[in-house]
Amino acid sequence: MGVLDFGTAKSLDEVVARVADAARARPGSEWVLGGRWDHESWSSKELPTHESLSKAVPDRPVWLRRVDGHAGLANKKAMDEAGVTRDTPNPPGGEIIRDGRGEPTGVFIDNAMSLVAQKIPAGAMGSAEDMILKAQQMCLAAGLTGVHDMGVSPGEITLYQRLAAEGKLKLRVYALVAGPYAMRWFAEHDPIIGDRFTVRACKLYMDGAMGSRGAWMLEAYADRPTGPDGKPYTGLSVSSPDLIEAAAKHGLERGYQVCTHAIGDRGNREVLDAYERAMKASEPSISRNADPRFRIEHAQLLSLADIPRFAALGIIPSMQPTHCTSDMRWVDQRVGPERSKGAYAWASLLRNGSRLAAGSDFPVESHNPFLGFYAAVTRQDASGQPEEGWHPSERMTREEALRAFTLDAAYASFEETQKGSL
C-alpha cells in the first residue's frame, strides 16, 4: 500500500476519505500508514480526534504521523492493538492527548508515539534500501550532491556501506547514528570517513516541536497555558539533559560530533548548558576531538540572552529556513509576540559570530534548496506575504544564505576542504 502523503490535505475529512479509499483498494488486515498532515493548514486549526477515522476504517489499524514527526493520529483499532486505554499513563517525555472525559483522542505526542508505533510490523513501510534509493533519486533531481542523514541504525550503516561498495550510492551521505545506538556504536567503532559515506556524528533529541506543542519552553505556551494537571504547560523534555551531557563527553573522548534536536527556548538552553558542562569537564589529555563542532538541530526559538552563547561555545546552529515560513502563521499565537523575537533568529546568530548551517529537514519540508534560499532572504511565503517579511530584521542576505547552504553546511560536517565552494 505504501505510505500515504497528506501534505496537501486541507481538512481531517479529506484525510479520512483518502485513508478509507486506500483501505478499500487493498482489503486485508495490514496497517494503513500515512503522514505529513498539518492541522494548522485546516480551517479548524484543532488537533484531530480519532472518531471519524475509526468509523471509516474500523477493522484495521491506522497510524498517521503529523508533518513535524512529533505527533501521530491512531484510530481505535490501532489503539486497541497497542493496549491504550483511558488508564494508560503518559510515558516520560510524551503525552496521550485526552478529551474532557479522560478518553484518548487518538493523538500521541513525542515519546507517547512509541506506544502505537512499536506495534507496526517490521517492513510495513517498505525496505530501507528502496527508501534510500528513492530519496537519493529525489535529491539528485533537485540538484543536491550530498545530504546529512539524521539518525541511522547500525543496520542502515551496513546497508549504506554495501550501496557505496556496489556503486549505487551517488550522493555524499554524512550519517548521524541515532541516539539509542550512538554511545554503544562509537564505543565499539571508530568514526568512518569515506568519499561517499561518512559516520562521525550522532543525533539526539532534547524536546518536541512547536507545531504539536511538544517543544520545551521556559514559560507556558500562550495558546495552552495549563496542562491536564492544572500546572503551567511548557512542553516536553523527551531526554534528560544529563544524557546530552554524557553523550557530549563521550563524543569528545571518542572523536565524534554530537548533534541535538532542540526547538523550544528551554530545550535550547538545556542543550547549550549540557554542551558547556561537557566541554569544561573534558580532559584535553584524553580528548580525541579538539574541534568538536557540536550542533543544535533547528534552534528555532531562542531566549535572546542565549543567542551569543552559540558563537562563544563554538556551537553550530543547524537551521532550516522553510520552517520559519511554514510556521510563521501561528508562532505568535504559540509563544506570544515578545518571545517570538527569538524565533528563527538567523541574522542575530550571524551578527554574534555564529557559523549557521542551513538545510531542509526533508521530509518535514521540501528537499528543494531553492525554497530554503528564498525563505532565508525574504521570510515570506510563496505568495510574497507578509510584504516586508516576518520579523524582517532576521532575514539573511543572499551571500549569507548562499554560504549557509554551501560552505558552512560543509563546515558542519567537517568537509569544508572537500566541498561547499569552488
Coordinates of C-alpha atoms in Angstrom, one line a residue:
M1 CA 0.0 0.0 0.0
G2 CA 2.9 2.3 0.7
V3 CA 2.7 5.4 3.0
L4 CA 0.0 7.9 2.2
D5 CA 1.1 11.6 2.0
F6 CA -1.3 14.2 3.4
G7 CA 0.9 17.2 2.8
T8 CA -1.7 18.9 0.7
A9 CA -4.8 17.8 2.7
K10 CA -7.0 20.7 3.6
S11 CA -9.1 19.0 6.3
L12 CA -9.5 16.0 8.5
D13 CA -12.4 14.9 6.3
E14 CA -10.0 14.8 3.3
V15 CA -7.5 12.7 5.3
V16 CA -10.2 10.3 6.4
A17 CA -11.6 9.9 2.9
R18 CA -8.2 9.1 1.5
V19 CA -7.5 6.6 4.2
A20 CA -10.8 4.9 3.5
D21 CA -10.2 4.8 -0.2
A22 CA -6.8 3.2 0.4
A23 CA -8.2 0.6 2.7
R24 CA -10.9 -0.3 0.2
A25 CA -8.4 -0.5 -2.6
R26 CA -6.3 -3.1 -0.8
P27 CA -8.5 -5.2 1.5
G28 CA -6.9 -7.1 4.4
S29 CA -5.8 -6.6 7.9
E30 CA -2.5 -4.8 7.3
W31 CA -1.8 -1.4 8.9
V32 CA -2.7 1.7 6.9
L33 CA 0.2 4.2 7.3
G34 CA 0.5 7.8 6.3
G35 CA 2.0 11.1 7.3
R36 CA 2.6 14.8 6.8
W37 CA -0.9 16.0 7.9
D38 CA -0.9 19.5 9.4
H39 CA -3.9 20.7 11.4
E40 CA -2.6 24.3 11.1
S41 CA -3.5 24.1 7.4
W42 CA -7.1 23.2 8.2
S43 CA -9.8 25.7 8.8
S44 CA -10.5 24.4 12.3
K45 CA -6.8 24.6 13.4
E46 CA -7.7 22.0 16.0
L47 CA -5.8 18.7 16.6
P48 CA -7.9 15.9 15.1
T49 CA -9.6 13.1 17.0
H50 CA -10.0 9.5 16.0
E51 CA -13.8 9.1 15.8
S52 CA -14.4 9.8 12.1
L53 CA -11.2 7.8 11.2
S54 CA -12.3 4.9 13.4
K55 CA -15.8 4.9 11.9
A56 CA -14.4 5.0 8.3
V57 CA -11.9 2.2 9.0
P58 CA -13.0 0.2 12.0
D59 CA -11.4 -3.2 11.3
R60 CA -7.7 -2.5 10.6
P61 CA -5.2 -0.3 12.4
V62 CA -4.4 3.2 11.1
W63 CA -1.4 5.3 12.1
L64 CA -0.8 8.8 10.6
R65 CA 2.2 10.9 11.6
R66 CA 2.0 14.7 11.8
V67 CA 4.1 16.7 9.4
D68 CA 6.7 17.5 12.1
G69 CA 7.2 13.8 13.0
H70 CA 6.5 14.6 16.7
A71 CA 2.8 13.6 16.8
G72 CA 0.7 10.8 15.4
L73 CA -3.0 10.0 15.0
A74 CA -4.3 6.5 15.6
N75 CA -7.7 5.0 15.0
K76 CA -9.5 2.9 17.6
K77 CA -8.2 -0.4 16.2
A78 CA -4.6 0.8 16.4
M79 CA -5.1 1.9 20.0
D80 CA -6.6 -1.4 20.8
E81 CA -3.7 -3.3 19.3
A82 CA -1.4 -1.1 21.4
G83 CA -3.4 -1.7 24.5
V84 CA -4.0 2.0 25.0
T85 CA -7.0 2.9 27.3
R86 CA -8.0 5.8 29.4
D87 CA -5.9 4.3 32.2
T88 CA -2.7 4.2 30.2
P89 CA -0.3 6.7 31.8
N90 CA 1.7 9.3 29.8
P91 CA 5.2 8.0 29.3
P92 CA 8.1 10.3 30.3
G93 CA 8.6 12.9 27.6
G94 CA 5.3 12.1 25.9
E95 CA 1.6 12.8 26.1
I96 CA -1.6 11.0 25.2
I97 CA -4.0 13.7 24.3
R98 CA -7.3 13.1 26.1
D99 CA -10.8 14.6 25.8
G100 CA -12.8 16.2 28.6
R101 CA -13.9 12.7 29.8
G102 CA -10.3 11.5 30.0
E103 CA -10.6 9.3 26.9
P104 CA -7.7 9.2 24.4
T105 CA -8.4 11.3 21.4
G106 CA -6.1 9.3 19.2
V107 CA -3.3 11.9 19.1
F108 CA 0.0 10.9 20.7
I109 CA 2.8 13.4 21.2
D110 CA 6.6 12.7 21.1
N111 CA 7.6 9.7 23.3
A112 CA 3.9 8.6 23.6
M113 CA 4.0 7.8 19.8
S114 CA 6.1 4.7 20.5
L115 CA 3.1 3.1 22.3
V116 CA 1.5 2.7 18.9
A117 CA 4.4 2.8 16.5
Q118 CA 6.1 -0.2 18.2
K119 CA 3.2 -2.4 17.1
I120 CA 3.7 -1.7 13.4
P121 CA 5.1 -4.8 11.7
A122 CA 8.7 -4.6 10.5
G123 CA 8.9 -3.7 6.8
A124 CA 5.4 -2.3 6.7
M125 CA 6.8 1.0 5.3
G126 CA 8.9 -0.9 2.7
S127 CA 12.5 -1.8 2.6
A128 CA 15.2 0.6 3.8
E129 CA 17.2 0.1 0.6
D130 CA 14.2 1.1 -1.6
M131 CA 13.6 4.2 0.6
I132 CA 17.2 5.3 0.4
L133 CA 17.4 4.9 -3.3
K134 CA 14.1 6.7 -3.9
A135 CA 15.2 9.5 -1.6
Q136 CA 18.5 9.7 -3.5
Q137 CA 16.7 9.9 -6.8
M138 CA 14.6 12.9 -5.5
C139 CA 17.7 14.7 -4.1
L140 CA 19.7 14.3 -7.3
A141 CA 16.8 15.6 -9.3
A142 CA 16.8 18.7 -7.1
G143 CA 20.5 19.3 -7.7
L144 CA 21.7 18.1 -4.4
T145 CA 25.0 16.2 -4.3
G146 CA 25.2 15.5 -0.5
V147 CA 22.9 15.1 2.5
H148 CA 23.0 14.6 6.2
D149 CA 21.0 11.5 7.2
M150 CA 19.8 12.5 10.7
G151 CA 19.6 9.3 12.7
V152 CA 20.6 5.9 11.2
S153 CA 20.6 2.5 12.9
P154 CA 23.6 0.1 12.8
G155 CA 21.8 -2.0 10.2
E156 CA 21.4 1.1 8.0
I157 CA 25.1 1.8 8.3
T158 CA 25.9 -1.7 7.0
L159 CA 23.3 -1.1 4.2
Y160 CA 24.9 2.3 3.2
Q161 CA 28.3 0.7 3.2
R162 CA 27.1 -2.0 0.8
L163 CA 25.4 0.5 -1.5
A164 CA 28.7 2.5 -1.6
A165 CA 30.7 -0.6 -2.4
E166 CA 28.3 -1.5 -5.2
G167 CA 28.5 2.0 -6.7
K168 CA 24.8 2.6 -6.1
L169 CA 25.4 5.5 -3.7
K170 CA 25.6 8.6 -5.8
L171 CA 25.2 11.2 -3.1
R172 CA 27.7 12.0 -0.4
V173 CA 26.0 10.9 2.8
Y174 CA 27.0 12.3 6.2
A175 CA 25.3 9.9 8.6
L176 CA 24.4 10.5 12.2
V177 CA 23.9 7.5 14.4
A178 CA 20.5 7.6 16.1
G179 CA 20.6 8.3 19.8
P180 CA 19.5 4.9 21.2
Y181 CA 22.5 3.3 19.5
A182 CA 25.1 6.1 19.5
M183 CA 27.3 5.7 22.5
R184 CA 27.5 1.9 22.2
W185 CA 28.2 2.1 18.5
F186 CA 31.0 4.7 18.9
A187 CA 32.4 2.7 21.9
E188 CA 32.8 -0.3 19.6
H189 CA 33.7 1.5 16.3
D190 CA 35.9 4.4 15.2
P191 CA 34.3 7.0 13.0
I192 CA 34.0 6.1 9.3
I193 CA 35.2 8.7 6.9
G194 CA 34.8 7.9 3.3
D195 CA 34.3 9.6 -0.1
R196 CA 30.6 8.7 -0.4
F197 CA 29.7 7.6 3.2
T198 CA 30.8 9.1 6.5
V199 CA 29.8 8.2 10.0
R200 CA 31.3 10.6 12.6
A201 CA 28.2 12.1 14.5
C202 CA 25.2 11.2 16.5
K203 CA 21.6 12.6 16.6
L204 CA 19.9 13.1 20.0
Y205 CA 16.6 14.8 21.0
M206 CA 16.0 17.3 23.7
D207 CA 12.4 18.2 23.1
G208 CA 9.5 18.0 20.6
A209 CA 8.1 20.5 18.1
M210 CA 6.2 23.8 18.4
G211 CA 3.5 22.7 15.9
S212 CA 2.4 19.9 18.2
R213 CA 3.3 21.9 21.4
G214 CA 6.0 19.5 22.4
A215 CA 8.9 22.0 22.3
W216 CA 10.3 22.6 25.8
M217 CA 9.7 26.2 26.9
L218 CA 11.0 28.5 29.6
E219 CA 7.4 29.8 30.1
A220 CA 4.0 28.4 29.4
Y221 CA 2.6 28.2 25.9
A222 CA 0.5 31.3 25.2
D223 CA -2.2 29.2 23.5
R224 CA -2.1 26.3 26.0
P225 CA -1.3 28.0 29.4
T226 CA -2.1 24.9 31.5
G227 CA -1.7 21.2 31.1
P228 CA -4.1 18.4 32.2
D229 CA -2.6 18.6 35.7
G230 CA -3.6 22.2 36.0
K231 CA 0.1 23.4 36.1
P232 CA 1.7 25.7 33.5
Y233 CA 2.2 23.8 30.3
T234 CA 5.7 24.2 29.0
G235 CA 6.1 21.3 26.6
L236 CA 8.1 18.1 26.9
S237 CA 11.6 17.1 27.7
V238 CA 12.0 13.9 25.7
S239 CA 15.5 13.2 27.0
S240 CA 17.4 14.1 30.2
P241 CA 19.9 16.9 29.9
D242 CA 22.3 14.5 31.7
L243 CA 22.1 12.2 28.7
I244 CA 23.0 15.0 26.4
E245 CA 26.0 15.9 28.6
A246 CA 27.1 12.2 28.9
A247 CA 27.0 11.9 25.1
A248 CA 28.9 15.1 24.6
K249 CA 31.6 13.9 27.0
H250 CA 31.7 10.5 25.1
G251 CA 31.9 12.3 21.8
L252 CA 34.9 14.3 23.0
E253 CA 36.6 11.2 24.1
R254 CA 35.8 9.0 21.1
G255 CA 36.2 11.7 18.4
Y256 CA 32.6 12.1 17.1
Q257 CA 30.3 15.0 16.8
V258 CA 27.1 15.4 18.9
C259 CA 24.0 17.0 17.3
T260 CA 20.9 17.5 19.3
H261 CA 17.4 18.5 18.2
A262 CA 16.2 21.4 20.3
I263 CA 13.3 23.7 19.3
G264 CA 11.9 25.4 22.4
D265 CA 13.8 28.2 24.3
R266 CA 14.3 26.0 27.3
G267 CA 15.3 23.0 25.1
N268 CA 18.0 25.1 23.5
R269 CA 19.2 26.5 26.8
E270 CA 19.4 23.0 28.3
V271 CA 21.5 21.7 25.4
L272 CA 23.8 24.7 25.4
D273 CA 24.3 24.1 29.2
A274 CA 24.9 20.4 28.7
Y275 CA 27.5 21.0 25.9
E276 CA 29.2 23.7 28.0
R277 CA 29.5 21.4 31.1
A278 CA 30.9 18.6 28.9
M279 CA 33.5 20.8 27.3
K280 CA 34.6 22.2 30.6
A281 CA 34.8 18.8 32.2
S282 CA 36.7 17.2 29.3
E283 CA 40.3 16.3 29.9
P284 CA 42.5 17.5 27.0
S285 CA 44.7 14.6 27.5
I286 CA 42.0 12.0 26.7
S287 CA 40.0 14.1 24.1
R288 CA 40.2 13.0 20.5
N289 CA 38.0 15.9 19.5
A290 CA 39.8 19.2 19.8
D291 CA 37.4 20.7 17.3
P292 CA 34.0 19.1 18.3
R293 CA 31.7 21.4 16.3
F294 CA 28.7 20.3 18.4
R295 CA 25.5 21.2 16.7
I296 CA 21.9 22.1 17.7
E297 CA 19.5 21.0 15.1
H298 CA 16.7 23.6 14.4
A299 CA 17.4 26.1 17.2
Q300 CA 14.0 27.5 16.3
L301 CA 13.1 29.5 19.4
L302 CA 15.9 31.1 21.5
S303 CA 16.0 33.3 24.5
L304 CA 17.7 36.5 23.3
A305 CA 20.2 36.0 26.2
D306 CA 21.3 32.6 24.7
I307 CA 22.0 33.8 21.2
P308 CA 25.6 34.9 21.8
R309 CA 26.4 31.6 23.5
F310 CA 26.4 29.7 20.2
A311 CA 29.5 31.5 18.9
A312 CA 31.1 31.8 22.3
L313 CA 30.9 28.0 22.7
G314 CA 31.6 27.1 19.1
I315 CA 28.1 25.5 18.8
I316 CA 26.7 25.3 15.2
P317 CA 23.1 26.3 14.8
S318 CA 21.9 23.9 12.1
M319 CA 18.7 25.6 10.9
Q320 CA 16.0 25.1 8.2
P321 CA 14.7 28.4 6.7
T322 CA 11.5 27.0 5.4
H323 CA 10.5 26.1 8.9
C324 CA 10.1 29.8 9.5
T325 CA 7.9 30.4 6.5
S326 CA 5.8 27.3 7.3
D327 CA 5.4 28.1 11.0
M328 CA 5.1 31.9 11.0
R329 CA 1.3 31.6 10.6
W330 CA 1.0 30.5 14.2
V331 CA 4.2 31.2 16.1
D332 CA 2.9 34.4 17.7
Q333 CA -0.1 32.5 19.0
R334 CA 2.0 29.7 20.4
V335 CA 4.5 31.9 22.4
G336 CA 3.4 35.5 22.2
P337 CA 4.9 38.4 20.2
E338 CA 7.7 39.1 22.7
R339 CA 9.2 35.6 22.8
S340 CA 8.8 35.2 19.0
K341 CA 11.5 37.8 18.6
G342 CA 13.9 35.0 19.2
A343 CA 12.3 32.7 16.6
Y344 CA 14.4 31.6 13.6
A345 CA 16.9 34.3 14.6
W346 CA 19.3 33.8 11.7
A347 CA 20.6 37.3 11.4
S348 CA 21.1 37.7 15.2
L349 CA 23.1 34.5 15.3
L350 CA 25.3 35.6 12.4
R351 CA 25.8 39.1 13.9
N352 CA 27.0 37.4 17.0
G353 CA 29.6 35.4 15.1
S354 CA 27.9 32.0 14.6
R355 CA 28.5 29.8 11.5
L356 CA 25.0 28.9 10.5
A357 CA 24.4 25.6 8.6
A358 CA 21.2 25.7 6.5
G359 CA 19.2 22.7 5.4
S360 CA 15.7 21.4 4.7
D361 CA 14.7 18.9 7.4
F362 CA 13.3 16.8 4.5
P363 CA 10.8 15.1 4.5
V364 CA 9.2 17.5 7.0
E365 CA 9.9 20.3 4.4
S366 CA 10.7 20.1 0.7
H367 CA 14.2 18.9 -0.2
N368 CA 14.4 21.7 -2.8
P369 CA 17.2 24.0 -1.6
F370 CA 15.9 27.0 -3.7
L371 CA 12.8 27.1 -1.5
G372 CA 15.1 27.4 1.5
F373 CA 17.2 30.1 -0.1
Y374 CA 14.0 32.1 -0.9
A375 CA 12.8 31.7 2.7
A376 CA 16.2 32.8 4.1
V377 CA 16.4 36.1 2.2
T378 CA 12.7 37.0 2.3
R379 CA 11.0 35.4 5.3
Q380 CA 7.9 35.3 3.1
D381 CA 5.6 32.6 1.8
A382 CA 5.3 31.6 -1.8
S383 CA 2.8 34.4 -2.5
G384 CA 5.2 37.0 -1.1
Q385 CA 3.5 37.5 2.3
P386 CA 3.9 39.3 4.6
E387 CA 5.0 42.1 2.4
E388 CA 8.1 43.1 4.4
G389 CA 8.8 39.5 5.6
W390 CA 8.0 38.1 9.0
H391 CA 10.4 39.7 11.6
P392 CA 12.3 41.1 8.6
S393 CA 15.3 42.1 10.8
E394 CA 16.2 38.4 10.9
R395 CA 16.5 38.0 7.1
M396 CA 19.8 36.8 5.7
T397 CA 21.5 38.5 2.8
R398 CA 21.8 36.5 -0.4
E399 CA 25.5 36.0 0.3
E400 CA 24.8 34.8 3.9
A401 CA 22.2 32.4 2.7
L402 CA 24.4 31.0 0.0
R403 CA 27.2 30.4 2.5
A404 CA 24.8 28.8 5.0
F405 CA 23.6 26.3 2.3
T406 CA 27.0 25.5 0.9
L407 CA 30.3 26.3 2.7
D408 CA 29.0 26.4 6.3
A409 CA 26.8 23.3 5.7
A410 CA 30.0 21.6 4.7
Y411 CA 31.8 23.0 7.8
A412 CA 29.1 21.5 9.9
S413 CA 30.2 18.1 8.7
F414 CA 34.0 18.8 8.8
E415 CA 34.0 18.7 5.0
E416 CA 34.7 22.4 4.1
T417 CA 38.0 21.4 2.5
Q418 CA 36.3 18.9 0.2
K419 CA 33.1 20.6 -0.8
G420 CA 31.0 23.7 -0.3
S421 CA 32.9 26.1 -2.6
L422 CA 34.9 26.1 -5.8

